mmCIF file of C-alpha atoms in Angstrom:
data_model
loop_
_atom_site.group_PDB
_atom_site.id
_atom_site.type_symbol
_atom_site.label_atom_id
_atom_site.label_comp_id
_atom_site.label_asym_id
_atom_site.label_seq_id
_atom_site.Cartn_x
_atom_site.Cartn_y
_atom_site.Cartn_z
ATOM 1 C CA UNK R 1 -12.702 -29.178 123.962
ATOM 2 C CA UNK R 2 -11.309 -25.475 124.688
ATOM 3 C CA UNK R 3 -12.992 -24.271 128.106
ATOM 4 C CA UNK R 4 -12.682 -20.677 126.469
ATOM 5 C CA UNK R 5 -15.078 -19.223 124.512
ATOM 6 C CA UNK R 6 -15.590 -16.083 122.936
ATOM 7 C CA UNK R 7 -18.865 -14.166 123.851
ATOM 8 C CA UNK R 8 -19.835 -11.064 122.078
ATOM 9 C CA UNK R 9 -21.386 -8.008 123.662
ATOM 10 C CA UNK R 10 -20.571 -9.271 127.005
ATOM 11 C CA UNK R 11 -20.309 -6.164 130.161
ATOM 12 C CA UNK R 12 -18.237 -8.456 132.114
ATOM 13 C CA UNK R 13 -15.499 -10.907 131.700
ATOM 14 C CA UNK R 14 -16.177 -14.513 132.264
ATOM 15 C CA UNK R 15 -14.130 -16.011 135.307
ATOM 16 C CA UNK R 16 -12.941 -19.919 135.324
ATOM 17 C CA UNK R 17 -14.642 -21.788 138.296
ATOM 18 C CA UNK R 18 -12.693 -24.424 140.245
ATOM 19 C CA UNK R 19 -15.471 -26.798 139.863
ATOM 20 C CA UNK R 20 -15.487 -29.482 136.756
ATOM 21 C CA UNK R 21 -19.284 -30.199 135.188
ATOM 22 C CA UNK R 22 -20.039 -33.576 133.651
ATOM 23 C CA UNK R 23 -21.424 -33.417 130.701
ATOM 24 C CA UNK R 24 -24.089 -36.173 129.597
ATOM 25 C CA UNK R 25 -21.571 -38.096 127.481
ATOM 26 C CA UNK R 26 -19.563 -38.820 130.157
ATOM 27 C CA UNK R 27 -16.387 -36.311 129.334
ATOM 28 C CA UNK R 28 -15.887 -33.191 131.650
ATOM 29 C CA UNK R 29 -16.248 -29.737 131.234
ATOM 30 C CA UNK R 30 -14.874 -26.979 132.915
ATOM 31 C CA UNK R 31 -17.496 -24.422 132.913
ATOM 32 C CA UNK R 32 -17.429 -20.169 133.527
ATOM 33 C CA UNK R 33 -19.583 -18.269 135.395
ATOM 34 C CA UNK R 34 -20.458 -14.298 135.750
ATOM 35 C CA UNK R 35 -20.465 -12.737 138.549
ATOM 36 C CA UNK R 36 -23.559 -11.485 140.392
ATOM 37 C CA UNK R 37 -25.644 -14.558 140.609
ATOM 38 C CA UNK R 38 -25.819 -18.466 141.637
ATOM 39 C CA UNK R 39 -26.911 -21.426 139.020
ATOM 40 C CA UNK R 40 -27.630 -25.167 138.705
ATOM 41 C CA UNK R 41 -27.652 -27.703 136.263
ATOM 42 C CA UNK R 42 -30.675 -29.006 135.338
ATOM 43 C CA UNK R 43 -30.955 -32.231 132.913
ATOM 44 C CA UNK R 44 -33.647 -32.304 130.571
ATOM 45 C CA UNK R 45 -34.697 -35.302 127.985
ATOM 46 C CA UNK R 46 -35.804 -34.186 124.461
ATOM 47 C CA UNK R 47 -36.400 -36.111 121.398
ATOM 48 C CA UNK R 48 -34.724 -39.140 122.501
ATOM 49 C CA UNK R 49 -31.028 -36.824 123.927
ATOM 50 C CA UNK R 50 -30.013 -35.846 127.098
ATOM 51 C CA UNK R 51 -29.716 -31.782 127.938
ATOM 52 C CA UNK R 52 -27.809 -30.716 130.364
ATOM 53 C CA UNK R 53 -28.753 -26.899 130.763
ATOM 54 C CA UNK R 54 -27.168 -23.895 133.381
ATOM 55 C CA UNK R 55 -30.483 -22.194 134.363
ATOM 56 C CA UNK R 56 -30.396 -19.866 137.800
ATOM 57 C CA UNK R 57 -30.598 -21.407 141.151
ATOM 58 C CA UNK R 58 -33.715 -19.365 141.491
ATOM 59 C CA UNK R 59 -35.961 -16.313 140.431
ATOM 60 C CA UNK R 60 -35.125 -14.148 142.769
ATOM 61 C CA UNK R 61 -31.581 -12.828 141.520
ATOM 62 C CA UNK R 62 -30.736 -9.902 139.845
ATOM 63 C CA UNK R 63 -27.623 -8.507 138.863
ATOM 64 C CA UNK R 64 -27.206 -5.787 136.505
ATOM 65 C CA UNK R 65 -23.681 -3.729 137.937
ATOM 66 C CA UNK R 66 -23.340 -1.398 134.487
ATOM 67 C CA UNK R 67 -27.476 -0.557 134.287
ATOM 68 C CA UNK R 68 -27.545 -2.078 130.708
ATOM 69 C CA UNK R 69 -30.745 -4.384 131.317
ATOM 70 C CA UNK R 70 -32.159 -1.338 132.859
ATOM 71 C CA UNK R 71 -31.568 0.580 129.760
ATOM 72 C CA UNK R 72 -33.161 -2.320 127.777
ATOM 73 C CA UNK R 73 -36.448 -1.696 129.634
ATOM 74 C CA UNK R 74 -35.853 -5.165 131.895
ATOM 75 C CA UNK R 75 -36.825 -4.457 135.550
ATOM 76 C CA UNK R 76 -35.119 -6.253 138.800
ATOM 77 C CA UNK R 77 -38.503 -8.415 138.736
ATOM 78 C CA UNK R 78 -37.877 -9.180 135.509
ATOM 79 C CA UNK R 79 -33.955 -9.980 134.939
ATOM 80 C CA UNK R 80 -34.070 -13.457 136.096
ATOM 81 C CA UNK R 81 -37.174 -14.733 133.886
ATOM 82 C CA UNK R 82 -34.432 -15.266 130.924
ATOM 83 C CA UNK R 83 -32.764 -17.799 133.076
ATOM 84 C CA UNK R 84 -35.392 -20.263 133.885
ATOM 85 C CA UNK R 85 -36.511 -23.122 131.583
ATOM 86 C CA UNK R 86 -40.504 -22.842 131.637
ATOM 87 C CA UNK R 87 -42.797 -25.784 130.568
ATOM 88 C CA UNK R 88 -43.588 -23.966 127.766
ATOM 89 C CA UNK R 89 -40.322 -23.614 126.520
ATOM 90 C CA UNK R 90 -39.479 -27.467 127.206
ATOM 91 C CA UNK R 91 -42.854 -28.022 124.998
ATOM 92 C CA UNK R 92 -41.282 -25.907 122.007
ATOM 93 C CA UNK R 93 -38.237 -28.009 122.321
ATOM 94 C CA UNK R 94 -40.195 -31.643 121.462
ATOM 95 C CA UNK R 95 -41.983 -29.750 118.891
ATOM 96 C CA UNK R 96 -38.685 -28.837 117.215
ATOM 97 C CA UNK R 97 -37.568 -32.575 118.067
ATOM 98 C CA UNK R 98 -40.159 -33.351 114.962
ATOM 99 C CA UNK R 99 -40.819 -30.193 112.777
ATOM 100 C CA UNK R 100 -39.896 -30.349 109.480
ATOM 101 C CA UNK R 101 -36.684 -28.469 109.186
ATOM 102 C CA UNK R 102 -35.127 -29.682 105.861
ATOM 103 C CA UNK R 103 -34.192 -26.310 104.269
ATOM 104 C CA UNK R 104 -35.412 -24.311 106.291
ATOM 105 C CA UNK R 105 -34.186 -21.474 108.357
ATOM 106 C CA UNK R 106 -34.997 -20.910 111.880
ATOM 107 C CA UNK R 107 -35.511 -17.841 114.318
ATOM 108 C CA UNK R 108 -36.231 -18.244 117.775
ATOM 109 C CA UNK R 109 -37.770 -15.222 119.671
ATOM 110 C CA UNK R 110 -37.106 -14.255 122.886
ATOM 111 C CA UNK R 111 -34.995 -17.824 123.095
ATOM 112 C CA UNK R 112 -34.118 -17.515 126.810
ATOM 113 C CA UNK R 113 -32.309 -20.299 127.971
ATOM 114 C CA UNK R 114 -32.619 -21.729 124.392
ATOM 115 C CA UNK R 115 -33.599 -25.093 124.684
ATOM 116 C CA UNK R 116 -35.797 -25.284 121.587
ATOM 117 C CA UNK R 117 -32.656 -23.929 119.595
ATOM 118 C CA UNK R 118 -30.226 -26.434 121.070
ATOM 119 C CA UNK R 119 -32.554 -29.429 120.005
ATOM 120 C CA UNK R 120 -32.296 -27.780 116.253
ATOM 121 C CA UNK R 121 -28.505 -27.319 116.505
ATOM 122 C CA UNK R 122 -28.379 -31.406 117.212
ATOM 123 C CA UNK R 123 -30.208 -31.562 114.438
ATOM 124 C CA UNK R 124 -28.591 -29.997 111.947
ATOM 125 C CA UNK R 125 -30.696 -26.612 111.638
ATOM 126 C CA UNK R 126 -30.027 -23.422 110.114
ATOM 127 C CA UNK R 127 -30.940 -21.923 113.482
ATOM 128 C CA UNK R 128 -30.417 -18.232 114.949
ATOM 129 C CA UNK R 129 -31.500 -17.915 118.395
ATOM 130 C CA UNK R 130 -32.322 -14.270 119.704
ATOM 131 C CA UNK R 131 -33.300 -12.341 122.593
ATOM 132 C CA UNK R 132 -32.886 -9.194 124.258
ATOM 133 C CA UNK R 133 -31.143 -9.968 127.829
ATOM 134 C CA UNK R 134 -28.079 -9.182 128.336
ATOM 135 C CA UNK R 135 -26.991 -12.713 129.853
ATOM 136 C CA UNK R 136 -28.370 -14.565 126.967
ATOM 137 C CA UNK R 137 -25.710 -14.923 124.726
ATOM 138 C CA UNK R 138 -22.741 -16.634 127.689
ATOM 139 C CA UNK R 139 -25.661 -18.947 128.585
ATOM 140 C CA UNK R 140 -26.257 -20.202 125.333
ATOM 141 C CA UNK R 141 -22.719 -20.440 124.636
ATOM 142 C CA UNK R 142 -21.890 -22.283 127.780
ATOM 143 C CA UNK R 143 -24.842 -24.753 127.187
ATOM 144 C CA UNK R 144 -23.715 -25.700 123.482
ATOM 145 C CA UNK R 145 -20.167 -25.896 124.917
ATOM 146 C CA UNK R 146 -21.920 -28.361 128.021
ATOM 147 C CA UNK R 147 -23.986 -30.572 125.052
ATOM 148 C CA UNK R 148 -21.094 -30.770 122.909
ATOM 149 C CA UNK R 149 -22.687 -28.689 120.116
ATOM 150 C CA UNK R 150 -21.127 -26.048 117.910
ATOM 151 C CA UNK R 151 -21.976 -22.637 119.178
ATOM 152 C CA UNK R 152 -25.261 -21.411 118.469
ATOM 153 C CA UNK R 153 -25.839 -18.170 116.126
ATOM 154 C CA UNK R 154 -27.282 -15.226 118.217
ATOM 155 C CA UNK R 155 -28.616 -12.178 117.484
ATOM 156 C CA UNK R 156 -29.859 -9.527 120.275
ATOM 157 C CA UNK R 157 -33.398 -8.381 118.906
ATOM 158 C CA UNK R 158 -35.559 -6.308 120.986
ATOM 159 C CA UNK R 159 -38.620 -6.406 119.368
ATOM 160 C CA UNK R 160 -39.308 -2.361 118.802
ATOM 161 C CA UNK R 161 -35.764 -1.705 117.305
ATOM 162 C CA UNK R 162 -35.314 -3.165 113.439
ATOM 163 C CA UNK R 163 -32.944 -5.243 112.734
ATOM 164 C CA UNK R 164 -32.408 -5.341 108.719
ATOM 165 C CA UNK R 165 -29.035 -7.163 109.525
ATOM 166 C CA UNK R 166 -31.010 -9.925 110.641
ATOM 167 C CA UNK R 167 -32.683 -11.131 107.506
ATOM 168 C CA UNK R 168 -35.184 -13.409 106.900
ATOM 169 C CA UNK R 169 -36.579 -16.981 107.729
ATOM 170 C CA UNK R 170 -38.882 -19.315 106.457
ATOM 171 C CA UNK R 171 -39.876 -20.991 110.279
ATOM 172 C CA UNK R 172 -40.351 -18.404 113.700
ATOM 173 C CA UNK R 173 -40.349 -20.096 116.863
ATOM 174 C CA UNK R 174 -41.495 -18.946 120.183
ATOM 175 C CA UNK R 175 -42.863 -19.928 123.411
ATOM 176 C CA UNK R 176 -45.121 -18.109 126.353
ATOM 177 C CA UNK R 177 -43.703 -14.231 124.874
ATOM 178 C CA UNK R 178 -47.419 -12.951 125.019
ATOM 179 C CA UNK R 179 -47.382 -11.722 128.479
ATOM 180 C CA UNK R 180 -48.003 -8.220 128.360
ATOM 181 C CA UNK R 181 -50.660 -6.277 126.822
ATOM 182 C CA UNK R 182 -48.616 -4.820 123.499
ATOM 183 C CA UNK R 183 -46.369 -7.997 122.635
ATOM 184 C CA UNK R 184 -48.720 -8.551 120.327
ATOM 185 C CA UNK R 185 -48.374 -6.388 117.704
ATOM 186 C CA UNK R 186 -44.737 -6.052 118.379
ATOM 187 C CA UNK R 187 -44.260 -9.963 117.647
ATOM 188 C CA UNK R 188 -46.669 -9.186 114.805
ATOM 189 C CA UNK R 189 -44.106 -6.332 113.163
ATOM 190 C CA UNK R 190 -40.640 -8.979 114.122
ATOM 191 C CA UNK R 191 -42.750 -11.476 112.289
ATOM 192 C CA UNK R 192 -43.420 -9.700 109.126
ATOM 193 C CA UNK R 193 -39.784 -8.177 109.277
ATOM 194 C CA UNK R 194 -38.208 -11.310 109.208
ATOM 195 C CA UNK R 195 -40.647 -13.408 107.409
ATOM 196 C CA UNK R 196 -40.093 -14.759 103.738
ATOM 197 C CA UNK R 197 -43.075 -15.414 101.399
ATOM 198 C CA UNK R 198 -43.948 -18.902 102.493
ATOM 199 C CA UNK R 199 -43.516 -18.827 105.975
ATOM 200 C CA UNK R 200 -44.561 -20.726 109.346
ATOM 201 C CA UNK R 201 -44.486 -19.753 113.327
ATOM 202 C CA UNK R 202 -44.883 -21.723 115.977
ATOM 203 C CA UNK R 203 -46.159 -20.456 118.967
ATOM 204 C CA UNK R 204 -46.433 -22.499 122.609
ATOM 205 C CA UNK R 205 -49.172 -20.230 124.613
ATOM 206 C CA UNK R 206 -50.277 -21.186 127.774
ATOM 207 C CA UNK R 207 -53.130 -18.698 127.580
ATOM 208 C CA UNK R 208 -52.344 -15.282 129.002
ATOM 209 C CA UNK R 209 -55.442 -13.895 126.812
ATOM 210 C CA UNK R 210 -53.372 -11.924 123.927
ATOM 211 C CA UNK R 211 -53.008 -15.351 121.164
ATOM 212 C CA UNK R 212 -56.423 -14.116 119.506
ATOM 213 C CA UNK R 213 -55.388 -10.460 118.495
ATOM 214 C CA UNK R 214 -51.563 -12.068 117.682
ATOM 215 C CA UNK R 215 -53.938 -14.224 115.597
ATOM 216 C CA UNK R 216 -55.306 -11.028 113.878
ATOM 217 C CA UNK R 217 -52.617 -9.213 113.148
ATOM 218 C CA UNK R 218 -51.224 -12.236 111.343
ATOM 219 C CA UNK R 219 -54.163 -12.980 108.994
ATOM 220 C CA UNK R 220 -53.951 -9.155 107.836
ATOM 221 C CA UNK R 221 -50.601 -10.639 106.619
ATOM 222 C CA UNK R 222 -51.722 -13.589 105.261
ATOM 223 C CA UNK R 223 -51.069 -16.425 107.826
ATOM 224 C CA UNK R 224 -53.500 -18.775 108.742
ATOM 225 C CA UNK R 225 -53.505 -20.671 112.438
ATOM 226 C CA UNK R 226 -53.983 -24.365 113.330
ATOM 227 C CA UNK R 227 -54.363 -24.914 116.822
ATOM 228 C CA UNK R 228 -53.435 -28.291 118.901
ATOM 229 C CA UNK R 229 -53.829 -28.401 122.930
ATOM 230 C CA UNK R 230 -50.390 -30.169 124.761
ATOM 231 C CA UNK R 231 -49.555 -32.030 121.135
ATOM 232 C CA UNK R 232 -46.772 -33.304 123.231
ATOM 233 C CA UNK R 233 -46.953 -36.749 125.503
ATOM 234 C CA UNK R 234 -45.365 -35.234 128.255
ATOM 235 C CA UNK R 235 -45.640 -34.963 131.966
ATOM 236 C CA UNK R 236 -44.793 -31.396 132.324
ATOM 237 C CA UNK R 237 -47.723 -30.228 130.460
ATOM 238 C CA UNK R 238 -49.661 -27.449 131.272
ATOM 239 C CA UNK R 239 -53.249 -28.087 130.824
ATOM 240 C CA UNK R 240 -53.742 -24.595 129.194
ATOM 241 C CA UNK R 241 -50.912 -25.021 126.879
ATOM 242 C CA UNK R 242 -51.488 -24.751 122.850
ATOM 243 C CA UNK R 243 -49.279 -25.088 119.895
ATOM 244 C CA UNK R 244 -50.535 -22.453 117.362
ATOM 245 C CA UNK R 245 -49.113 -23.229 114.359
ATOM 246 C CA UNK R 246 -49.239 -20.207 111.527
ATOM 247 C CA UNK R 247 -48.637 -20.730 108.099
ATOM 248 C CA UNK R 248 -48.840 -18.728 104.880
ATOM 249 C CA UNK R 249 -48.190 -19.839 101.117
ATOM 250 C CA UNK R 250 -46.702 -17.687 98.937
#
């Protein structure tokens, strides 16, 4: 494997660390690093694999030398959320460990760390993982690199800003990205932007009190919700967490 890889949009170049990473199979990988913050490796079972995953060593970092997260609208309290992988997120993953993929293609929103679409690219799915962070895209790279996966497709997508280029999917994908009053309606719009006739999304909430008028805005288009409460066996649960699951026939 080539320890170089080519990230797009990037504000800084990526510097070679003297330190060699194991990757689950046993082979080594040298991994790269930005500067401006510290991170870990965190391993993570899903659907019967092994993850290994960079995350940050904390969330208290923030790094952002050229001001382009500020221009994005993404705060100092809010740069290092992209970094973390949240139960929620590791929830989305084991339901995309079992969805029903076959044909199908797949956009995550606001990926983050990109678990969920990692599990999909081991499985063979047309997947595009997207986000607006500026670190998103190296971290995803480095983590297919670190799982021995092909490199994931990524798009940056903030949410208020069209995207035509993008087209359209027949499965959406997010977890816990209702956390402020307004994402509502703007995950409402990305959905039926990007949405094809028959269409599903899965959303993990773990209840931050905006899934109702999400669930509104969607049956104006045509989607009807099925609700399930922690449909995963898993430790890491949160009690509050759901799996709405929208779907509309053409």
């Amino acid at each position: 494997m080539r320890p170089l890889l080519a990230f797009r949009g990037m504000h800084c170049p990526p510097r070679f660390l003297s330190r060699v990473i194991a990757r689950p199979d046993g082979r080594r990988f040298k991994g790269s690093s930005m500067p401006g913050f510290n991170t870990r490796n965190l391993t993570v079972h899903v659907g019967g694999h092994a993850y290994l995953l960079r995350v940050l060593s904390d969330r208290q970092q923030f790094a952002d030398p050229d001001g382009h997260g500020e221009r994005l609208g993404i705060s100092s309290a809010q740069w290092c959320l992209f970094g973390q992988l949240w139960p929620s997120g590791k929830l989305l993953a084991q339901a995309m460990a079992r969805a029903d993929i076959a044909g199908k293609r797949v956009l995550e929103i606001g990926c983050g760390i990109g678990l969920p679409s990692l599990v999909l690219q081991r499985r063979g799915a047309d997947v595009v993982a997207s986000d607006m962070h500026p670190m998103v895209e190296p971290f995803l790279a480095y983590n297919a690199a670190l799982n021995g996966l092909p490199a994931l497709h990524y798009r940056q997508l903030r949410w208020g800003h069209p995207l035509p280029a993008l087209g359209d999917f027949d499965m959406l994908i997010a977890s816990d990205v209702l956390y402020e009053r307004g994402h509502a309606e703007l995950l409402a719009k990305v959905v039926e932007r990007h949405s094809r006739a028959t269409c599903e999304l899965v959303l993990i909430d773990p209840g931050r009190g905006h899934s109702a008028e999400l669930t509104r805005l969607l049956a104006a288009q045509g989607f009807e919700v099925s609700e399930s409460r922690c449909p995963m066996d898993d430790a890491d649960c949160d009690a509050r967490g759901r799996l709405l699951h929208y779907r509309r026939a053409a």
